[in-house]
């Protein structure tokens, strides 16, 4: 990192005050995990995190410009970035250019428009929904909005309670929310025809392709602790030493960290033969899941189309693994979501790459694996690292592209109460946008889920605390 660029960021950070830092953090919530933002106490640390997440770098300051524009620091925009209000207004009108969503801009605008007396009224009306210690006098409106999001009171497609609160004393702001909802409804209706073709949502027993998550208004219950088992079948060392899957241990660590945080009973089984893989999956299907909400299984290995390779070089059919969890074979999970995530190739062909900045310098390897045929039962989702007939990639130092991106997106979007299909679509977008060894990778989602699946986040436990706990244990 050049000294000149660091001096440039330092100059901007010195000009920002505490309230502006809070605003920048709030506006960045869709790009930086909440756990990281909560730890930031000064602007310099905020800019460091933006650099870590590749949101800003020398020569690419679009996101920084957008943030300074949104918090109305036109002086910094002009003096340090050579831009202006008019230029930014034109820039952000270009479709796809804005990085801060209309939803988050709306919430920030509401916080800016409310007077101190208005904020007191909002806090008073929220006393039954939010713990009182989160509504203290010094809590800003941005913090109140964050708590409303955390508690599921508001989200991108449901601002009803916020409107009900505001209509009694700020009808003008309530009308702004109405306008936002009308525009969102228009945009959603246009986007339905362009929803990613790699997502298949089949309502119970029907083959309805291309149905969007907007129709899935009902959610699966996630009320137990633990919510269920998260089982990891991780094949690292094979009989042929040249087939060792370097980096797969990092994938196991990432999954365990995230799903322990999400209150799953997480267990990893290493280096299984084909028969052992089937036996282990069947063992979990025979358990009593009556007091659990969900089942999750990650499989990391080599393979061929429709099959997973055991460390003994024998194969197990993916269809056989999935059928263990049909309604008849596992009645205690009937009507509950069963999730399978498979890191492996679908063949030996690489996706041709468009001209995009290379973003992986570490050594990459490929896995070889299957195309799952989902049984025609409801409530099963399979997330594949790549579509059929193509390779997927694993970094020998940091783990697989797909699994690491999935875990990062879970950390980022679960606290915002995003449903699983939305999170996996974000994974598709990010992984599909990378160039790996000159090739592209496109993950695939196949689903018979009948409802939205939203993971509940423990109120008193951040993932950073979970990491520390895991280190000590």
Coordinates of C-alpha atoms in Angstrom, one line a residue:
X1 CA 0.0 0.0 0.0
X2 CA 1.6 3.3 -1.1
X3 CA 2.4 5.9 1.6
X4 CA 0.7 8.6 -0.5
X5 CA -2.6 6.7 -0.5
X6 CA -2.4 6.2 3.3
X7 CA -1.7 9.9 3.8
X8 CA -4.7 10.6 1.6
X9 CA -7.0 8.4 3.7
X10 CA -5.5 9.9 6.9
X11 CA -6.4 13.4 5.7
X12 CA -10.0 12.5 5.2
X13 CA -10.2 10.5 8.5
X14 CA -8.9 13.5 10.5
X15 CA -11.8 15.6 9.1
X16 CA -14.6 13.2 10.2
X17 CA -16.4 13.5 13.6
X18 CA -18.0 10.7 15.7
X19 CA -21.5 11.1 14.3
X20 CA -20.2 10.9 10.8
X21 CA -18.3 7.8 11.5
X22 CA -21.5 6.2 12.9
X23 CA -23.2 7.2 9.7
X24 CA -20.5 5.7 7.5
X25 CA -20.6 2.4 9.4
X26 CA -24.4 2.3 9.1
X27 CA -24.3 2.9 5.3
X28 CA -21.7 0.2 4.9
X29 CA -23.7 -2.6 6.7
X30 CA -24.5 -4.4 3.4
X31 CA -20.7 -4.8 2.7
X32 CA -19.0 -5.2 6.0
X33 CA -20.1 -7.6 8.8
X34 CA -21.7 -6.0 11.8
X35 CA -19.2 -7.6 14.1
X36 CA -16.4 -5.8 12.4
X37 CA -18.2 -2.5 12.3
X38 CA -19.1 -2.6 16.0
X39 CA -15.4 -2.9 16.9
X40 CA -14.5 0.3 14.9
X41 CA -14.0 3.4 17.1
X42 CA -12.2 5.7 14.7
X43 CA -12.3 6.6 11.0
X44 CA -8.8 5.3 10.3
X45 CA -9.9 1.8 11.4
X46 CA -13.0 2.1 9.2
X47 CA -10.9 2.9 6.1
X48 CA -8.6 -0.1 7.0
X49 CA -11.6 -2.4 7.0
X50 CA -12.8 -1.0 3.7
X51 CA -9.4 -1.8 2.2
X52 CA -9.4 -5.3 3.6
X53 CA -12.8 -5.9 1.9
X54 CA -11.5 -4.4 -1.3
X55 CA -14.2 -1.7 -1.2
X56 CA -11.6 1.0 -1.7
X57 CA -8.1 1.1 -3.1
X58 CA -5.8 3.5 -5.0
X59 CA -7.5 4.1 -8.3
X60 CA -10.9 2.8 -7.2
X61 CA -12.6 5.3 -4.8
X62 CA -16.2 5.1 -6.1
X63 CA -17.5 3.7 -2.8
X64 CA -15.7 6.4 -0.7
X65 CA -17.1 9.1 -2.9
X66 CA -20.6 7.7 -2.5
X67 CA -20.3 7.6 1.3
X68 CA -19.0 11.1 1.6
X69 CA -21.8 12.3 -0.8
X70 CA -24.5 10.5 1.3
X71 CA -23.3 12.1 4.6
X72 CA -23.2 15.5 2.8
X73 CA -19.4 16.1 3.2
X74 CA -19.2 17.9 -0.1
X75 CA -16.1 19.8 1.1
X76 CA -14.1 16.6 1.5
X77 CA -15.6 15.3 -1.8
X78 CA -14.3 18.4 -3.6
X79 CA -11.0 18.9 -1.8
X80 CA -9.7 15.3 -1.7
X81 CA -11.6 13.6 -4.6
X82 CA -12.1 16.4 -7.1
X83 CA -15.9 15.7 -7.3
X84 CA -19.0 17.6 -6.6
X85 CA -22.7 17.2 -5.6
X86 CA -23.8 17.5 -9.2
X87 CA -21.3 15.0 -10.5
X88 CA -22.2 12.4 -7.8
X89 CA -25.9 12.8 -8.5
X90 CA -25.3 12.1 -12.2
X91 CA -23.0 9.2 -11.3
X92 CA -25.4 7.5 -9.0
X93 CA -28.2 7.6 -11.5
X94 CA -26.4 5.0 -13.6
X95 CA -28.0 1.6 -13.0
X96 CA -25.9 -0.6 -10.8
X97 CA -23.4 2.1 -9.8
X98 CA -24.7 2.8 -6.3
X99 CA -23.3 0.4 -3.7
X100 CA -25.5 1.6 -0.8
X101 CA -29.0 0.2 -1.3
X102 CA -32.1 2.4 -1.6
X103 CA -33.3 0.7 1.7
X104 CA -30.3 1.8 3.7
X105 CA -30.3 5.2 2.2
X106 CA -34.0 5.5 3.2
X107 CA -33.2 4.6 6.8
X108 CA -30.3 7.0 7.0
X109 CA -32.5 9.7 5.6
X110 CA -35.1 9.0 8.2
X111 CA -32.6 9.2 11.0
X112 CA -31.3 12.6 9.6
X113 CA -34.8 14.0 9.3
X114 CA -36.1 13.2 12.8
X115 CA -35.7 15.8 15.5
X116 CA -34.4 14.9 19.1
X117 CA -38.1 15.0 20.2
X118 CA -39.1 12.7 17.4
X119 CA -36.4 10.2 18.4
X120 CA -37.7 10.2 22.0
X121 CA -41.2 9.4 20.7
X122 CA -39.9 6.5 18.6
X123 CA -38.0 5.1 21.6
X124 CA -41.1 5.4 23.8
X125 CA -43.2 3.5 21.3
X126 CA -40.6 0.7 20.9
X127 CA -40.3 -0.1 24.7
X128 CA -42.2 -3.3 24.3
X129 CA -40.3 -4.5 21.3
X130 CA -36.7 -3.6 22.2
X131 CA -34.8 -4.0 25.5
X132 CA -34.8 -0.7 27.4
X133 CA -31.0 -0.7 27.7
X134 CA -30.9 -0.3 23.9
X135 CA -33.2 2.7 24.1
X136 CA -31.2 4.9 26.5
X137 CA -31.2 8.7 26.0
X138 CA -27.8 8.6 24.4
X139 CA -28.8 6.0 21.8
X140 CA -28.9 7.7 18.4
X141 CA -31.7 7.0 15.9
X142 CA -29.2 5.0 13.7
X143 CA -28.6 2.7 16.7
X144 CA -32.4 2.4 17.2
X145 CA -32.8 1.4 13.6
X146 CA -30.1 -1.2 13.9
X147 CA -31.9 -2.7 16.9
X148 CA -35.1 -2.7 15.0
X149 CA -33.3 -4.7 12.2
X150 CA -31.7 -7.0 14.7
X151 CA -35.1 -7.8 16.3
X152 CA -36.8 -8.3 12.9
X153 CA -39.1 -5.3 13.4
X154 CA -38.0 -3.8 10.1
X155 CA -36.4 -5.2 7.0
X156 CA -36.1 -4.3 3.4
X157 CA -39.5 -5.6 2.4
X158 CA -41.3 -4.9 5.6
X159 CA -41.4 -1.4 7.1
X160 CA -45.0 -1.5 8.4
X161 CA -44.2 -1.0 12.1
X162 CA -41.9 1.9 11.3
X163 CA -44.7 3.6 9.3
X164 CA -47.2 2.9 12.1
X165 CA -44.8 4.6 14.6
X166 CA -44.1 7.6 12.4
X167 CA -47.6 8.3 11.1
X168 CA -48.7 9.8 14.4
X169 CA -46.2 12.6 14.5
X170 CA -44.2 12.7 11.2
X171 CA -46.6 12.0 8.4
X172 CA -44.2 13.5 5.9
X173 CA -41.6 10.7 6.6
X174 CA -44.3 8.0 6.5
X175 CA -45.1 9.2 3.0
X176 CA -41.4 8.9 2.0
X177 CA -41.6 5.2 3.1
X178 CA -44.7 4.8 1.0
X179 CA -42.9 6.2 -2.0
X180 CA -39.9 3.9 -1.4
X181 CA -42.3 0.8 -1.2
X182 CA -44.1 1.8 -4.4
X183 CA -40.8 2.1 -6.3
X184 CA -39.5 -1.2 -4.8
X185 CA -42.7 -3.0 -5.9
X186 CA -42.2 -1.7 -9.4
X187 CA -38.6 -2.8 -9.5
X188 CA -39.3 -6.2 -8.1
X189 CA -42.0 -6.8 -10.6
X190 CA -39.5 -6.0 -13.4
X191 CA -36.8 -8.2 -11.9
X192 CA -38.9 -11.3 -11.6
X193 CA -38.3 -12.0 -15.3
X194 CA -34.6 -11.7 -14.8
X195 CA -34.1 -13.7 -11.6
X196 CA -30.9 -15.9 -11.8
X197 CA -31.6 -19.1 -13.8
X198 CA -29.5 -21.1 -11.4
X199 CA -32.2 -20.8 -8.7
X200 CA -35.0 -23.4 -8.9
X201 CA -37.8 -23.1 -6.3
X202 CA -40.4 -25.8 -6.4
X203 CA -43.5 -25.3 -4.3
X204 CA -44.5 -28.6 -2.6
X205 CA -44.6 -31.3 -5.3
X206 CA -44.8 -28.8 -8.2
X207 CA -42.1 -28.1 -10.8
X208 CA -42.3 -24.3 -10.8
X209 CA -39.0 -22.9 -12.1
X210 CA -37.9 -19.3 -11.5
X211 CA -40.2 -18.4 -8.6
X212 CA -38.7 -15.6 -6.6
X213 CA -38.1 -15.4 -2.9
X214 CA -40.5 -12.4 -2.8
X215 CA -43.3 -14.9 -2.9
X216 CA -42.1 -16.8 0.1
X217 CA -43.6 -14.7 2.8
X218 CA -43.9 -17.5 5.4
X219 CA -40.7 -18.5 7.2
X220 CA -39.6 -21.8 8.8
X221 CA -39.6 -21.8 12.5
X222 CA -36.1 -21.5 14.1
X223 CA -36.9 -21.5 17.8
X224 CA -34.8 -24.4 19.3
X225 CA -31.3 -24.3 20.7
X226 CA -29.5 -25.9 19.0
X227 CA -31.4 -25.4 15.8
X228 CA -30.1 -28.8 14.6
X229 CA -27.0 -30.7 13.5
X230 CA -24.4 -29.2 11.1
X231 CA -22.5 -32.2 9.8
X232 CA -19.2 -31.8 7.8
X233 CA -17.8 -34.6 5.8
X234 CA -14.4 -33.4 4.9
X235 CA -12.1 -35.6 2.7
X236 CA -8.5 -34.3 2.8
X237 CA -6.1 -37.3 2.5
X238 CA -6.7 -39.9 -0.2
X239 CA -5.0 -43.2 -1.0
X240 CA -3.3 -41.4 -3.8
X241 CA -1.1 -38.8 -2.1
X242 CA -1.3 -36.5 -5.1
X243 CA -5.1 -36.1 -4.6
X244 CA -4.7 -34.5 -1.1
X245 CA -7.1 -31.6 -0.9
X246 CA -4.9 -28.9 0.5
X247 CA -6.9 -26.0 2.0
X248 CA -9.9 -28.1 2.9
X249 CA -9.1 -27.8 6.6
X250 CA -9.7 -24.0 6.4
X251 CA -13.2 -24.7 4.9
X252 CA -14.0 -27.0 7.9
X253 CA -12.8 -24.3 10.3
X254 CA -14.9 -21.6 8.6
X255 CA -18.1 -23.7 8.6
X256 CA -17.7 -24.7 12.2
X257 CA -17.1 -21.1 13.3
X258 CA -20.2 -19.8 11.5
X259 CA -22.7 -22.6 12.3
X260 CA -21.7 -22.7 16.0
X261 CA -22.4 -19.0 16.0
X262 CA -25.8 -19.7 14.4
X263 CA -26.5 -22.2 17.3
X264 CA -26.1 -25.5 15.5
X265 CA -24.5 -28.6 17.0
X266 CA -21.5 -28.8 14.7
X267 CA -19.4 -31.9 14.1
X268 CA -16.8 -32.7 11.5
X269 CA -15.8 -36.1 10.2
X270 CA -12.5 -36.3 8.3
X271 CA -11.3 -38.7 5.5
X272 CA -14.2 -41.1 5.0
X273 CA -14.4 -44.0 2.6
X274 CA -17.5 -44.0 0.3
X275 CA -19.4 -46.6 2.4
X276 CA -18.5 -44.6 5.6
X277 CA -19.9 -41.4 4.0
X278 CA -23.2 -43.0 3.3
X279 CA -23.3 -44.7 6.7
X280 CA -22.6 -41.4 8.5
X281 CA -25.3 -39.6 6.6
X282 CA -27.8 -42.4 7.3
X283 CA -26.8 -42.4 11.0
X284 CA -27.9 -38.7 11.2
X285 CA -31.1 -39.4 9.3
X286 CA -32.0 -42.0 12.0
X287 CA -31.6 -39.6 14.9
X288 CA -34.6 -37.9 16.6
X289 CA -34.8 -34.3 15.2
X290 CA -38.2 -33.6 16.9
X291 CA -36.6 -30.8 19.1
X292 CA -34.6 -29.4 16.2
X293 CA -35.6 -27.0 13.4
X294 CA -33.2 -27.9 10.6
X295 CA -30.4 -30.1 9.3
X296 CA -27.3 -29.0 7.6
X297 CA -24.6 -31.1 5.8
X298 CA -21.4 -29.9 4.1
X299 CA -19.5 -32.4 1.9
X300 CA -16.0 -31.6 0.7
X301 CA -14.3 -34.1 -1.6
X302 CA -13.4 -35.1 -5.1
X303 CA -15.9 -36.8 -7.3
X304 CA -17.5 -37.3 -10.7
X305 CA -20.9 -36.4 -12.1
X306 CA -23.7 -37.5 -9.7
X307 CA -21.1 -39.1 -7.4
X308 CA -18.8 -38.2 -4.5
X309 CA -15.4 -39.9 -4.1
X310 CA -14.4 -41.5 -0.8
X311 CA -10.8 -41.5 0.3
X312 CA -10.7 -45.2 -0.9
X313 CA -11.4 -44.0 -4.5
X314 CA -14.9 -45.6 -4.4
X315 CA -18.0 -43.5 -5.1
X316 CA -21.3 -42.8 -3.4
X317 CA -24.3 -41.4 -5.3
X318 CA -25.5 -38.0 -4.2
X319 CA -29.1 -39.0 -4.8
X320 CA -28.6 -41.9 -2.2
X321 CA -27.3 -39.4 0.4
X322 CA -30.2 -37.0 -0.1
X323 CA -32.8 -39.8 -0.1
X324 CA -31.8 -40.6 3.5
X325 CA -33.6 -37.4 4.5
X326 CA -36.9 -37.9 2.6
X327 CA -40.1 -37.6 4.6
X328 CA -40.5 -41.4 4.9
X329 CA -36.8 -42.1 5.8
X330 CA -36.5 -39.2 8.3
X331 CA -40.0 -38.4 9.6
X332 CA -38.8 -36.2 12.5
X333 CA -37.4 -33.7 9.9
X334 CA -40.6 -33.8 7.7
X335 CA -41.6 -30.2 6.9
X336 CA -38.3 -28.9 8.2
X337 CA -35.4 -27.6 6.0
X338 CA -32.6 -30.0 5.0
X339 CA -29.6 -28.2 3.6
X340 CA -26.7 -29.7 1.7
X341 CA -23.6 -27.8 0.5
X342 CA -21.2 -29.6 -1.8
X343 CA -17.7 -28.3 -2.6
X344 CA -16.5 -30.2 -5.7
X345 CA -16.4 -30.0 -9.4
X346 CA -19.2 -31.0 -11.8
X347 CA -16.8 -32.0 -14.5
X348 CA -13.4 -31.1 -15.9
X349 CA -14.3 -28.1 -18.0
X350 CA -13.4 -24.5 -17.0
X351 CA -15.8 -21.6 -17.6
X352 CA -14.4 -19.2 -20.1
X353 CA -13.5 -15.9 -18.4
X354 CA -14.3 -12.4 -19.4
X355 CA -11.8 -9.6 -18.8
X356 CA -12.0 -9.0 -15.1
X357 CA -9.3 -8.1 -12.6
X358 CA -7.5 -11.2 -11.3
X359 CA -8.3 -11.5 -7.6
X360 CA -6.6 -14.8 -6.6
X361 CA -2.8 -15.0 -6.4
X362 CA -2.5 -18.1 -4.2
X363 CA -2.2 -21.5 -5.8
X364 CA -5.6 -22.9 -6.9
X365 CA -6.6 -26.5 -7.3
X366 CA -9.8 -28.1 -8.6
X367 CA -12.1 -30.7 -7.1
X368 CA -14.1 -33.3 -9.2
X369 CA -17.7 -33.9 -8.3
X370 CA -21.4 -34.4 -9.0
X371 CA -24.7 -33.1 -10.2
X372 CA -27.3 -33.8 -7.5
X373 CA -30.7 -35.1 -8.5
X374 CA -32.9 -33.8 -5.7
X375 CA -35.6 -36.3 -4.7
X376 CA -39.1 -35.0 -5.4
X377 CA -39.8 -34.1 -1.8
X378 CA -40.1 -30.7 -0.2
X379 CA -37.9 -28.8 2.1
X380 CA -34.5 -29.8 0.6
X381 CA -31.9 -27.3 -0.7
X382 CA -28.6 -28.2 -2.3
X383 CA -25.9 -25.6 -2.8
X384 CA -23.3 -26.6 -5.4
X385 CA -19.9 -25.0 -5.8
X386 CA -20.4 -25.1 -9.6
X387 CA -22.9 -26.0 -12.3
X388 CA -22.8 -29.4 -14.0
X389 CA -19.8 -30.3 -16.3
X390 CA -17.6 -27.6 -14.8
X391 CA -14.8 -27.2 -12.3
X392 CA -14.7 -25.4 -9.1
X393 CA -11.6 -24.0 -7.3
X394 CA -9.9 -24.4 -3.9
X395 CA -7.0 -22.3 -2.7
X396 CA -4.4 -24.5 -1.0
X397 CA -3.7 -21.8 1.7
X398 CA -7.1 -20.2 2.4
X399 CA -9.7 -22.8 1.4
X400 CA -12.3 -23.1 -1.4
X401 CA -13.6 -20.0 -3.2
X402 CA -17.3 -21.1 -2.7
X403 CA -17.2 -22.2 0.9
X404 CA -15.2 -19.2 2.1
X405 CA -17.5 -16.8 0.2
X406 CA -20.6 -18.6 1.6
X407 CA -19.3 -18.3 5.2
X408 CA -18.4 -14.6 4.7
X409 CA -21.9 -13.8 3.3
X410 CA -23.6 -15.7 6.2
X411 CA -21.6 -13.5 8.7
X412 CA -22.5 -10.4 6.8
X413 CA -26.2 -11.0 5.9
X414 CA -27.6 -13.2 8.7
X415 CA -27.5 -10.3 11.2
X416 CA -29.6 -8.3 8.6
X417 CA -32.2 -11.1 8.6
X418 CA -31.6 -11.9 4.9
X419 CA -33.1 -15.3 3.9
X420 CA -31.0 -18.2 2.7
X421 CA -31.9 -17.9 -1.0
X422 CA -30.9 -14.2 -1.0
X423 CA -27.6 -15.0 0.7
X424 CA -26.8 -17.8 -1.8
X425 CA -27.7 -15.5 -4.7
X426 CA -25.2 -13.0 -3.3
X427 CA -22.6 -15.9 -3.2
X428 CA -23.4 -16.6 -6.9
X429 CA -22.9 -13.0 -7.8
X430 CA -19.5 -12.7 -6.0
X431 CA -18.0 -16.1 -7.0
X432 CA -19.3 -15.7 -10.6
X433 CA -17.6 -12.3 -10.8
X434 CA -14.1 -13.6 -10.0
X435 CA -11.4 -14.9 -12.4
X436 CA -9.6 -18.0 -11.1
X437 CA -6.6 -19.3 -13.0
X438 CA -8.0 -17.6 -16.1
X439 CA -11.4 -19.3 -15.7
X440 CA -14.7 -18.5 -14.1
X441 CA -16.8 -20.5 -11.6
X442 CA -20.6 -20.4 -11.3
X443 CA -22.3 -21.9 -8.2
X444 CA -25.8 -23.4 -8.4
X445 CA -28.7 -23.5 -6.0
X446 CA -31.4 -26.2 -6.3
X447 CA -34.2 -26.0 -3.8
X448 CA -37.6 -27.5 -2.8
X449 CA -37.9 -25.2 0.2
X450 CA -41.5 -24.0 0.6
X451 CA -40.8 -21.1 2.9
X452 CA -38.1 -18.5 3.7
X453 CA -35.3 -19.7 5.9
X454 CA -33.9 -16.9 8.1
X455 CA -31.2 -17.8 10.6
X456 CA -31.7 -16.3 14.0
X457 CA -28.7 -14.5 15.5
X458 CA -28.0 -14.8 19.3
X459 CA -28.7 -11.4 20.8
X460 CA -25.8 -11.4 23.3
X461 CA -23.1 -13.2 21.3
X462 CA -21.1 -11.8 18.4
X463 CA -19.2 -14.1 16.1
X464 CA -16.0 -12.4 17.3
X465 CA -16.8 -13.7 20.8
X466 CA -17.5 -17.1 19.3
X467 CA -14.1 -17.1 17.6
X468 CA -12.4 -16.3 21.0
X469 CA -14.4 -19.1 22.7
X470 CA -13.4 -21.6 20.0
X471 CA -9.7 -20.6 20.5
X472 CA -9.9 -21.2 24.2
X473 CA -11.7 -24.5 24.0

